[in-house]
Amino acid sequence: MNLANKLTLLRIILIPFFIVCFYIPSLIVNTVAVNNYLIPYANLLGLIIFLLAAITDFIDGYVARKYNMITDFGKFMDPLADKLLVTAALLVLLENGLISGWVVFVILAREFIVTGFRTIAASKGVVIAAGWLGKIKTVVQFMMISTLLLLNYPFEIFNWPVDRIFIALAVVLTVASGVEYIYKNLHIFDEAK
């Protein structure tokens, strides 16, 4: 297994550690004051783990391209690792009342549809790599999740709804990238008949 694929697996391994942060009572109850703004330790530790996992996404792609380590395993597992990380974060945010259920549904519905397309393609021996719009969507989702974990700090001080803006951008890009993905890969259904 090459370095890029190991980084992808590391991203998956970090997910349970991210989730556990939000179930340790002392991390949930205790807060840190940042400019008189209280943020739970669970959110800060969760953010650190989430960002570490997100960084592996960028590094594994860079390493794979630069050192010609692109594999079918990586093409399949990299987007799956992203989906698992985003799903875990969305469910934690939903459970903590930081994001609406409909937003989570839209994002997860797109991921299920794309996974369905990938499954059909894989059954035909075709591996579909993520497109650029999908990659931009992932970056915006990571930014949205990070902002929500920080309870919109430091933007909340200035009453700027940056978290809401990222949610709107994430929903738009999620739908747009889903439509693009379906449109570009409709031929998979023709081949599946």
Coordinates of N, CA, C and O in Angstrom, one line a residue:
M1 N 0.8 -1.2 0.0 CA 0.0 0.0 0.0 C 0.9 1.2 0.0 O 1.8 1.3 0.8
N2 N 0.6 2.2 -0.9 CA 1.4 3.4 -1.0 C 1.1 4.4 0.0 O 0.1 4.3 0.7
L3 N 1.9 5.5 0.1 CA 1.7 6.5 1.1 C 0.4 7.2 0.9 O -0.3 7.5 1.9
A4 N 0.0 7.5 -0.3 CA -1.3 8.2 -0.5 C -2.5 7.4 0.1 O -3.4 8.0 0.7
N5 N -2.5 6.1 -0.2 CA -3.6 5.3 0.3 C -3.5 5.1 1.8 O -4.6 5.0 2.5
K6 N -2.3 5.1 2.4 CA -2.2 5.1 3.9 C -2.8 6.4 4.5 O -3.4 6.3 5.6
L7 N -2.6 7.5 3.9 CA -3.1 8.8 4.4 C -4.7 8.7 4.3 O -5.4 9.2 5.2
T8 N -5.2 8.1 3.2 CA -6.6 8.0 3.1 C -7.2 7.1 4.3 O -8.2 7.5 4.9
L9 N -6.5 6.0 4.5 CA -6.9 5.2 5.7 C -6.8 5.9 7.0 O -7.6 5.7 7.9
L10 N -5.8 6.7 7.2 CA -5.6 7.5 8.4 C -6.8 8.4 8.6 O -7.3 8.5 9.7
R11 N -7.3 9.0 7.5 CA -8.5 9.8 7.6 C -9.7 9.0 8.2 O -10.4 9.5 9.0
I12 N -9.9 7.8 7.7 CA -11.0 7.0 8.2 C -10.7 6.6 9.7 O -11.7 6.6 10.5
I13 N -9.5 6.3 10.0 CA -9.2 5.9 11.4 C -9.4 7.1 12.4 O -9.8 6.8 13.5
L14 N -9.3 8.3 12.0 CA -9.5 9.5 12.8 C -11.0 9.7 13.1 O -11.3 10.4 14.1
I15 N -11.8 9.2 12.3 CA -13.3 9.5 12.5 C -13.8 9.1 13.9 O -14.5 9.9 14.5
P16 N -13.6 7.9 14.3 CA -14.1 7.5 15.7 C -13.6 8.4 16.8 O -14.3 8.7 17.7
F17 N -12.3 8.8 16.7 CA -11.7 9.8 17.7 C -12.5 11.1 17.6 O -12.7 11.7 18.7
F18 N -12.8 11.6 16.5 CA -13.6 12.8 16.3 C -15.0 12.6 17.0 O -15.3 13.5 17.8
I19 N -15.6 11.6 16.7 CA -17.0 11.3 17.3 C -16.9 11.2 18.8 O -17.8 11.8 19.5
V20 N -16.0 10.5 19.4 CA -15.9 10.3 20.8 C -15.7 11.6 21.6 O -16.3 11.7 22.7
C21 N -15.1 12.6 21.0 CA -15.0 13.9 21.7 C -16.3 14.4 22.2 O -16.3 15.0 23.3
F22 N -17.4 14.1 21.5 CA -18.7 14.7 21.8 C -19.5 13.8 22.7 O -20.6 14.1 23.0
Y23 N -18.8 12.8 23.3 CA -19.5 11.9 24.2 C -18.7 11.8 25.5 O -19.1 11.0 26.4
I24 N -17.7 12.6 25.7 CA -16.9 12.6 26.9 C -17.5 13.8 27.8 O -17.3 15.0 27.4
P25 N -18.1 13.5 28.9 CA -18.8 14.6 29.6 C -17.9 15.8 30.0 O -18.4 16.9 29.8
S26 N -16.7 15.5 30.4 CA -15.9 16.7 30.8 C -15.5 17.6 29.6 O -15.4 18.8 29.8
L27 N -15.4 17.0 28.4 CA -15.2 17.8 27.2 C -16.4 18.6 26.8 O -16.3 19.7 26.2
I28 N -17.6 18.0 27.0 CA -18.8 18.7 26.6 C -19.1 19.9 27.6 O -19.5 20.9 27.1
V29 N -19.0 19.6 28.9 CA -19.4 20.6 29.9 C -18.4 21.8 30.0 O -18.7 23.0 30.0
N30 N -17.1 21.5 30.0 CA -16.1 22.5 30.2 C -15.9 23.3 28.9 O -15.9 22.8 27.8
T31 N -15.6 24.6 29.1 CA -15.4 25.5 27.9 C -14.2 26.3 28.1 O -13.6 26.4 29.2
V32 N -13.7 26.8 26.9 CA -12.6 27.7 26.9 C -13.1 29.1 26.5 O -13.9 29.2 25.6
A33 N -12.7 30.1 27.2 CA -13.1 31.5 26.8 C -12.1 32.1 25.8 O -10.9 32.1 26.1
V34 N -12.6 32.5 24.7 CA -11.8 33.1 23.6 C -12.4 34.5 23.4 O -13.5 34.5 22.8
N35 N -11.8 35.5 23.9 CA -12.4 36.9 23.8 C -13.8 36.9 24.4 O -14.7 37.4 23.8
N36 N -13.9 36.3 25.5 CA -15.2 36.2 26.2 C -16.3 35.4 25.5 O -17.5 35.5 25.8
Y37 N -15.8 34.6 24.6 CA -16.7 33.8 23.8 C -16.4 32.3 24.2 O -15.3 31.9 24.1
L38 N -17.4 31.6 24.7 CA -17.2 30.3 25.3 C -17.4 29.2 24.2 O -18.4 29.1 23.5
I39 N -16.4 28.4 24.1 CA -16.4 27.2 23.1 C -16.1 26.0 23.9 O -15.1 25.9 24.6
P40 N -17.0 25.0 23.8 CA -16.7 23.7 24.6 C -15.4 23.0 24.1 O -15.1 23.1 22.9
Y41 N -14.7 22.4 25.1 CA -13.5 21.7 24.8 C -13.8 20.6 23.7 O -13.0 20.3 22.8
A42 N -15.0 20.0 23.7 CA -15.3 18.9 22.8 C -15.3 19.5 21.4 O -14.7 18.9 20.4
N43 N -15.8 20.7 21.2 CA -15.7 21.4 19.9 C -14.3 21.6 19.4 O -14.0 21.4 18.2
L44 N -13.5 22.1 20.3 CA -12.1 22.5 20.0 C -11.3 21.2 19.6 O -10.6 21.2 18.6
L45 N -11.4 20.2 20.5 CA -10.7 18.9 20.2 C -11.2 18.3 19.0 O -10.4 17.8 18.1
G46 N -12.5 18.3 18.8 CA -13.1 17.8 17.6 C -12.7 18.5 16.4 O -12.4 17.9 15.3
L47 N -12.6 19.8 16.5 CA -12.1 20.6 15.3 C -10.6 20.2 15.0 O -10.3 20.1 13.8
I48 N -9.8 20.1 16.0 CA -8.4 19.7 15.7 C -8.3 18.4 15.0 O -7.6 18.2 14.0
I49 N -9.1 17.4 15.5 CA -9.1 16.1 14.8 C -9.7 16.1 13.4 O -9.1 15.6 12.5
F50 N -10.8 16.9 13.3 CA -11.4 17.1 12.0 C -10.4 17.7 11.0 O -10.3 17.2 9.8
L51 N -9.7 18.8 11.4 CA -8.8 19.4 10.5 C -7.6 18.5 10.1 O -7.2 18.6 9.0
L52 N -7.1 17.8 11.1 CA -6.1 16.8 10.8 C -6.5 15.8 9.7 O -5.8 15.5 8.8
A53 N -7.7 15.3 9.9 CA -8.3 14.4 8.9 C -8.5 15.1 7.6 O -8.1 14.5 6.5
A54 N -9.0 16.3 7.6 CA -9.2 17.0 6.3 C -7.9 17.3 5.6 O -7.8 17.2 4.4
I55 N -6.8 17.6 6.4 CA -5.5 17.9 5.8 C -5.0 16.6 5.1 O -4.4 16.7 4.0
T56 N -5.3 15.4 5.6 CA -4.8 14.2 4.9 C -5.5 14.1 3.6 O -4.9 13.5 2.7
D57 N -6.7 14.7 3.4 CA -7.3 14.6 2.1 C -6.5 15.4 1.1 O -6.4 14.9 -0.1
F58 N -6.0 16.5 1.4 CA -5.3 17.3 0.5 C -3.9 16.7 0.2 O -3.4 16.7 -0.9
I59 N -3.3 16.2 1.3 CA -1.9 15.7 1.2 C -2.0 14.4 0.3 O -1.1 14.2 -0.5
D60 N -3.0 13.5 0.6 CA -3.0 12.2 -0.2 C -3.2 12.5 -1.7 O -2.5 11.8 -2.5
G61 N -4.0 13.5 -2.0 CA -4.2 13.8 -3.4 C -2.9 14.3 -4.0 O -2.6 14.0 -5.2
Y62 N -2.3 15.2 -3.3 CA -1.0 15.8 -3.8 C 0.1 14.7 -4.0 O 0.7 14.7 -5.1
V63 N 0.2 13.9 -3.0 CA 1.2 12.8 -3.1 C 0.9 11.9 -4.2 O 1.8 11.5 -5.0
A64 N -0.4 11.5 -4.4 CA -0.7 10.5 -5.4 C -0.4 11.1 -6.8 O 0.1 10.4 -7.7
R65 N -0.7 12.4 -7.0 CA -0.5 13.0 -8.3 C 1.0 13.2 -8.6 O 1.5 12.9 -9.6
K66 N 1.7 13.8 -7.6 CA 3.1 14.1 -7.7 C 4.0 12.9 -7.9 O 4.9 12.9 -8.8
Y67 N 3.7 11.9 -7.2 CA 4.6 10.7 -7.2 C 4.0 9.5 -8.0 O 4.4 8.4 -7.9
N68 N 2.9 9.8 -8.8 CA 2.3 8.8 -9.6 C 1.8 7.6 -8.8 O 2.1 6.5 -9.2
M69 N 1.1 7.9 -7.7 CA 0.6 6.8 -6.9 C -0.9 6.7 -7.0 O -1.6 6.2 -6.1
I70 N -1.4 7.1 -8.1 CA -2.9 7.0 -8.3 C -3.2 5.6 -8.6 O -2.7 4.9 -9.5
T71 N -4.2 5.0 -7.8 CA -4.6 3.6 -7.9 C -6.1 3.6 -7.9 O -6.8 4.5 -7.5
D72 N -6.6 2.5 -8.3 CA -8.1 2.3 -8.3 C -8.6 2.3 -6.8 O -9.6 2.8 -6.5
F73 N -7.8 1.7 -5.9 CA -8.1 1.8 -4.5 C -8.2 3.2 -4.0 O -9.2 3.5 -3.4
G74 N -7.3 4.0 -4.4 CA -7.3 5.5 -4.0 C -8.5 6.2 -4.6 O -9.2 7.0 -3.9
K75 N -8.8 5.9 -5.9 CA -9.9 6.6 -6.6 C -11.2 6.2 -5.9 O -12.2 7.0 -5.9
F76 N -11.3 5.0 -5.3 CA -12.5 4.6 -4.7 C -12.6 5.0 -3.2 O -13.6 5.5 -2.7
M77 N -11.5 4.8 -2.5 CA -11.4 5.0 -1.0 C -11.3 6.5 -0.7 O -11.9 6.9 0.4
D78 N -10.7 7.3 -1.5 CA -10.5 8.7 -1.1 C -11.9 9.4 -1.0 O -12.2 10.0 0.0
P79 N -12.7 9.3 -2.0 CA -14.1 10.0 -1.9 C -14.9 9.3 -0.8 O -15.7 10.0 -0.1
L80 N -14.7 8.0 -0.6 CA -15.5 7.3 0.5 C -15.0 7.8 1.9 O -15.8 8.1 2.7
A81 N -13.7 8.0 2.0 CA -13.2 8.6 3.3 C -13.8 10.0 3.6 O -14.1 10.3 4.7
D82 N -13.8 10.8 2.5 CA -14.4 12.1 2.6 C -15.9 12.0 3.1 O -16.3 12.8 3.9
K83 N -16.6 11.1 2.4 CA -18.0 11.0 2.8 C -18.2 10.5 4.2 O -19.1 11.0 4.9
L84 N -17.4 9.6 4.7 CA -17.5 9.1 6.1 C -17.2 10.2 7.0 O -17.9 10.4 8.0
L85 N -16.1 11.0 6.7 CA -15.7 12.1 7.6 C -16.8 13.2 7.7 O -17.2 13.6 8.8
V86 N -17.3 13.6 6.5 CA -18.4 14.6 6.5 C -19.7 14.1 7.1 O -20.3 14.8 7.9
T87 N -20.0 12.8 6.9 CA -21.2 12.3 7.5 C -21.1 12.3 9.0 O -22.0 12.7 9.7
A88 N -20.0 11.8 9.5 CA -19.8 11.8 11.0 C -19.9 13.3 11.5 O -20.6 13.5 12.6
A89 N -19.3 14.2 10.9 CA -19.3 15.6 11.4 C -20.8 16.1 11.3 O -21.2 16.8 12.2
L90 N -21.5 15.9 10.2 CA -22.8 16.4 10.1 C -23.7 15.8 11.1 O -24.6 16.5 11.7
L91 N -23.6 14.5 11.4 CA -24.4 13.9 12.5 C -24.1 14.5 13.9 O -25.0 14.7 14.7
V92 N -22.8 14.7 14.1 CA -22.5 15.4 15.4 C -23.1 16.8 15.5 O -23.6 17.2 16.5
L93 N -23.0 17.5 14.4 CA -23.5 18.9 14.4 C -25.0 18.9 14.5 O -25.6 19.7 15.2
L94 N -25.7 17.9 13.8 CA -27.1 17.8 13.9 C -27.6 17.4 15.4 O -28.5 18.1 15.9
E95 N -26.9 16.5 16.0 CA -27.2 16.1 17.3 C -27.0 17.2 18.3 O -27.8 17.3 19.3
N96 N -26.1 18.1 18.0 CA -25.8 19.3 18.9 C -26.6 20.5 18.5 O -26.4 21.6 19.0
G97 N -27.5 20.4 17.6 CA -28.4 21.5 17.2 C -27.7 22.6 16.4 O -28.2 23.7 16.4
L98 N -26.6 22.3 15.8 CA -25.8 23.3 15.1 C -26.1 23.4 13.6 O -25.6 24.3 12.9
I99 N -26.9 22.4 13.1 CA -27.2 22.4 11.6 C -28.6 21.8 11.5 O -29.1 21.0 12.3
S100 N -29.4 22.2 10.5 CA -30.7 21.7 10.3 C -30.7 20.4 9.6 O -29.8 20.0 8.8
G101 N -31.7 19.6 9.9 CA -31.9 18.2 9.4 C -32.0 18.2 7.9 O -31.4 17.3 7.2
W102 N -32.6 19.2 7.3 CA -32.8 19.2 5.8 C -31.5 19.4 5.1 O -31.3 18.8 4.0
V103 N -30.6 20.2 5.7 CA -29.3 20.4 5.1 C -28.5 19.1 5.1 O -27.9 18.7 4.1
V104 N -28.6 18.4 6.3 CA -27.9 17.1 6.4 C -28.5 16.1 5.3 O -27.7 15.4 4.7
F105 N -29.8 16.1 5.2 CA -30.4 15.2 4.2 C -30.0 15.5 2.8 O -29.6 14.6 2.1
V106 N -29.9 16.8 2.4 CA -29.5 17.1 1.0 C -28.1 16.6 0.8 O -27.8 16.0 -0.2
I107 N -27.2 16.9 1.7 CA -25.8 16.5 1.6 C -25.7 15.0 1.5 O -25.0 14.4 0.6
L108 N -26.3 14.3 2.4 CA -26.2 12.8 2.5 C -26.9 12.2 1.3 O -26.5 11.1 0.8
A109 N -28.1 12.7 0.8 CA -28.7 12.2 -0.3 C -27.8 12.2 -1.6 O -27.7 11.2 -2.3
R110 N -27.1 13.3 -1.8 CA -26.2 13.4 -2.9 C -25.1 12.4 -2.8 O -24.8 11.7 -3.8
E111 N -24.6 12.2 -1.6 CA -23.5 11.2 -1.4 C -24.0 9.8 -1.7 O -23.3 9.0 -2.3
F112 N -25.3 9.4 -1.2 CA -25.8 8.1 -1.5 C -26.0 7.9 -3.0 O -25.7 6.8 -3.6
I113 N -26.5 9.0 -3.7 CA -26.7 8.9 -5.2 C -25.4 8.6 -5.9 O -25.3 7.8 -6.8
V114 N -24.4 9.4 -5.5 CA -23.1 9.3 -6.2 C -22.5 7.9 -5.9 O -21.9 7.2 -6.7
T115 N -22.6 7.4 -4.6 CA -22.1 6.1 -4.3 C -22.9 5.0 -5.1 O -22.2 4.1 -5.5
G116 N -24.1 5.2 -5.3 CA -24.9 4.3 -6.2 C -24.3 4.2 -7.6 O -24.1 3.1 -8.1
F117 N -24.0 5.4 -8.1 CA -23.4 5.5 -9.5 C -22.1 4.7 -9.4 O -21.8 4.0 -10.4
R118 N -21.3 5.0 -8.4 CA -20.0 4.4 -8.3 C -20.0 2.9 -8.2 O -19.2 2.1 -8.8
T119 N -21.1 2.4 -7.5 CA -21.2 1.0 -7.3 C -21.6 0.3 -8.6 O -21.1 -0.8 -9.0
I120 N -22.5 0.9 -9.4 CA -22.9 0.4 -10.7 C -21.7 0.4 -11.6 O -21.4 -0.6 -12.3
A121 N -20.9 1.5 -11.6 CA -19.8 1.6 -12.5 C -18.7 0.5 -12.1 O -18.2 -0.1 -13.0
A122 N -18.5 0.3 -10.8 CA -17.5 -0.7 -10.3 C -17.9 -2.1 -10.8 O -17.1 -2.9 -11.1
S123 N -19.2 -2.3 -10.8 CA -19.7 -3.7 -11.2 C -19.4 -3.9 -12.7 O -19.4 -5.0 -13.1
K124 N -19.2 -2.8 -13.4 CA -18.8 -2.9 -14.8 C -17.3 -2.7 -15.1 O -16.9 -2.6 -16.2
G125 N -16.6 -2.7 -13.9 CA -15.1 -2.5 -14.1 C -14.7 -1.1 -14.3 O -13.5 -0.9 -14.7
V126 N -15.6 -0.1 -14.1 CA -15.2 1.3 -14.4 C -15.1 2.0 -13.0 O -15.9 1.8 -12.1
V127 N -14.0 2.7 -12.8 CA -13.8 3.5 -11.6 C -13.9 4.9 -12.0 O -13.3 5.4 -12.9
I128 N -14.8 5.6 -11.3 CA -15.1 7.0 -11.6 C -14.4 7.9 -10.5 O -14.7 7.8 -9.4
A129 N -13.4 8.7 -11.0 CA -12.7 9.6 -10.0 C -13.6 10.8 -9.7 O -14.5 11.2 -10.5
A130 N -13.4 11.5 -8.6 CA -14.1 12.7 -8.3 C -13.8 13.8 -9.2 O -12.6 13.9 -9.7
G131 N -14.8 14.6 -9.6 CA -14.6 15.8 -10.5 C -14.2 17.0 -9.6 O -14.3 17.0 -8.4
W132 N -13.8 18.0 -10.4 CA -13.4 19.3 -9.7 C -14.5 19.9 -8.9 O -14.2 20.4 -7.8
L133 N -15.7 20.0 -9.4 CA -16.8 20.6 -8.7 C -17.1 19.8 -7.4 O -17.3 20.4 -6.3
G134 N -16.9 18.5 -7.4 CA -17.1 17.7 -6.2 C -16.0 18.0 -5.2 O -16.2 18.0 -4.0
K135 N -14.8 18.2 -5.7 CA -13.7 18.6 -4.8 C -13.9 19.9 -4.2 O -13.6 20.1 -3.0
I136 N -14.4 20.9 -4.9 CA -14.7 22.2 -4.4 C -15.8 22.1 -3.3 O -15.7 22.7 -2.2
K137 N -16.8 21.3 -3.6 CA -17.9 21.0 -2.7 C -17.3 20.5 -1.4 O -17.7 20.9 -0.3
T138 N -16.4 19.5 -1.5 CA -15.8 19.0 -0.3 C -15.1 20.0 0.6 O -15.2 20.1 1.8
V139 N -14.3 20.9 -0.1 CA -13.6 21.9 0.6 C -14.6 22.9 1.3 O -14.4 23.2 2.5
V140 N -15.6 23.3 0.7 CA -16.6 24.1 1.3 C -17.3 23.4 2.4 O -17.6 24.1 3.5
Q141 N -17.6 22.2 2.3 CA -18.2 21.4 3.4 C -17.3 21.4 4.6 O -17.7 21.5 5.7
F142 N -16.0 21.2 4.3 CA -15.0 21.2 5.4 C -15.0 22.5 6.1 O -14.9 22.6 7.3
M143 N -15.0 23.6 5.3 CA -15.0 25.0 5.9 C -16.3 25.2 6.7 O -16.3 25.8 7.8
M144 N -17.4 24.7 6.2 CA -18.7 24.9 6.9 C -18.7 24.2 8.2 O -19.0 24.7 9.3
I145 N -18.2 22.9 8.2 CA -18.1 22.1 9.4 C -17.2 22.8 10.4 O -17.5 22.9 11.6
S146 N -16.1 23.3 10.0 CA -15.1 23.9 10.9 C -15.7 25.1 11.5 O -15.6 25.4 12.8
T147 N -16.4 25.9 10.8 CA -17.0 27.2 11.3 C -18.1 26.8 12.3 O -18.2 27.5 13.3
L148 N -18.9 25.8 12.0 CA -20.0 25.4 12.9 C -19.4 24.8 14.2 O -19.9 25.0 15.3
L149 N -18.3 24.0 14.1 CA -17.7 23.5 15.3 C -17.2 24.6 16.2 O -17.2 24.5 17.4
L150 N -16.7 25.7 15.6 CA -16.2 26.9 16.4 C -17.4 27.8 16.8 O -17.1 28.9 17.3
L151 N -18.6 27.4 16.5 CA -19.8 28.2 16.9 C -19.7 29.6 16.2 O -20.1 30.6 16.8
N152 N -19.2 29.6 15.0 CA -19.1 30.8 14.2 C -18.1 31.8 14.7 O -18.1 33.0 14.4
Y153 N -17.2 31.4 15.6 CA -16.2 32.2 16.1 C -15.1 32.4 15.0 O -14.8 31.4 14.4
P154 N -14.5 33.5 14.8 CA -14.6 34.8 15.5 C -15.7 35.7 14.8 O -15.9 36.8 15.3
F155 N -16.4 35.2 13.8 CA -17.3 36.0 13.1 C -18.5 36.4 13.9 O -19.1 37.5 13.7
E156 N -18.9 35.6 14.9 CA -20.0 35.9 15.8 C -19.8 37.2 16.6 O -20.8 37.9 16.8
I157 N -18.6 37.5 16.9 CA -18.3 38.8 17.6 C -18.8 40.0 16.8 O -19.3 40.9 17.3
F158 N -18.6 39.9 15.5 CA -19.1 41.0 14.6 C -20.5 40.8 14.0 O -20.9 41.6 13.2
N159 N -21.1 39.8 14.5 CA -22.5 39.4 14.1 C -22.5 39.1 12.6 O -23.5 39.5 11.9
W160 N -21.5 38.5 12.1 CA -21.4 38.1 10.7 C -21.9 36.6 10.6 O -21.3 35.7 11.2
P161 N -22.9 36.3 9.8 CA -23.4 34.9 9.7 C -22.6 34.0 8.7 O -23.1 33.4 7.8
V162 N -21.3 34.0 8.9 CA -20.4 33.2 8.0 C -20.8 31.8 8.0 O -20.7 31.1 7.0
D163 N -21.2 31.2 9.2 CA -21.6 29.8 9.2 C -22.8 29.6 8.3 O -22.8 28.6 7.6
R164 N -23.7 30.5 8.3 CA -24.9 30.4 7.5 C -24.6 30.5 6.0 O -25.1 29.8 5.1
I165 N -23.6 31.4 5.7 CA -23.2 31.5 4.3 C -22.5 30.2 3.8 O -22.8 29.8 2.7
F166 N -21.7 29.6 4.7 CA -21.0 28.3 4.3 C -22.1 27.2 4.1 O -21.9 26.4 3.3
I167 N -23.1 27.2 5.0 CA -24.2 26.2 4.8 C -24.8 26.4 3.5 O -25.0 25.4 2.7
A168 N -25.2 27.7 3.1 CA -25.8 27.9 1.8 C -24.9 27.5 0.7 O -25.4 26.8 -0.3
L169 N -23.7 27.9 0.7 CA -22.7 27.5 -0.3 C -22.6 26.0 -0.4 O -22.5 25.4 -1.5
A170 N -22.5 25.3 0.7 CA -22.3 23.9 0.7 C -23.5 23.2 0.1 O -23.4 22.2 -0.7
V171 N -24.7 23.7 0.4 CA -26.0 23.1 -0.2 C -26.0 23.3 -1.7 O -26.2 22.4 -2.5
V172 N -25.7 24.5 -2.1 CA -25.7 24.8 -3.6 C -24.6 24.0 -4.3 O -24.9 23.3 -5.3
L173 N -23.4 23.9 -3.8 CA -22.4 23.1 -4.4 C -22.7 21.6 -4.4 O -22.3 20.9 -5.3
T174 N -23.3 21.2 -3.3 CA -23.7 19.8 -3.2 C -24.6 19.4 -4.2 O -24.5 18.4 -4.9
V175 N -25.7 20.2 -4.4 CA -26.7 19.9 -5.5 C -26.1 20.0 -6.9 O -26.2 19.1 -7.7
A176 N -25.3 21.1 -7.1 CA -24.7 21.3 -8.4 C -23.7 20.2 -8.8 O -23.7 19.7 -9.9
S177 N -22.9 19.8 -7.8 CA -21.9 18.7 -8.1 C -22.6 17.4 -8.3 O -22.2 16.6 -9.1
G178 N -23.7 17.2 -7.6 CA -24.5 16.0 -7.8 C -25.1 15.9 -9.2 O -25.1 14.9 -9.8
V179 N -25.7 17.0 -9.6 CA -26.3 17.1 -10.9 C -25.2 16.9 -12.0 O -25.4 16.1 -13.0
E180 N -24.1 17.6 -11.8 CA -23.0 17.4 -12.8 C -22.5 15.9 -12.8 O -22.3 15.4 -13.9
Y181 N -22.4 15.3 -11.7 CA -21.9 13.9 -11.6 C -22.9 13.0 -12.3 O -22.5 12.1 -13.1
I182 N -24.2 13.2 -12.1 CA -25.2 12.3 -12.7 C -25.2 12.5 -14.2 O -25.2 11.6 -15.0
Y183 N -25.1 13.8 -14.7 CA -25.1 14.1 -16.1 C -23.9 13.5 -16.8 O -24.1 12.9 -17.9
K184 N -22.8 13.6 -16.2 CA -21.5 13.1 -16.8 C -21.5 11.6 -16.8 O -20.7 11.0 -17.6
N185 N -22.2 11.0 -16.0 CA -22.1 9.5 -15.8 C -23.4 8.7 -16.1 O -23.5 7.6 -15.7
L186 N -24.3 9.4 -16.8 CA -25.6 8.7 -17.2 C -25.3 7.4 -18.0 O -26.1 6.5 -18.0
H187 N -24.2 7.5 -18.8 CA -23.9 6.3 -19.6 C -23.7 5.0 -18.8 O -23.8 3.9 -19.3
I188 N -23.5 5.2 -17.5 CA -23.3 4.0 -16.7 C -24.6 3.2 -16.7 O -24.6 1.9 -16.7
F189 N -25.8 3.8 -16.7 CA -27.0 3.1 -16.7 C -27.3 2.4 -18.0 O -27.8 1.3 -18.1
D190 N -26.8 3.0 -19.1 CA -26.9 2.4 -20.4 C -26.1 1.1 -20.4 O -26.6 0.1 -20.9
E191 N -24.9 1.1 -19.8 CA -24.1 0.0 -19.8 C -24.6 -1.1 -18.8 O -24.2 -2.2 -18.9
A192 N -25.4 -0.7 -17.8 CA -25.9 -1.6 -16.8 C -27.1 -2.4 -17.3 O -27.5 -3.4 -16.7
K193 N -27.7 -2.0 -18.5 CA -28.9 -2.7 -19.0 C -28.5 -4.1 -19.5 O -27.5 -4.3 -20.0

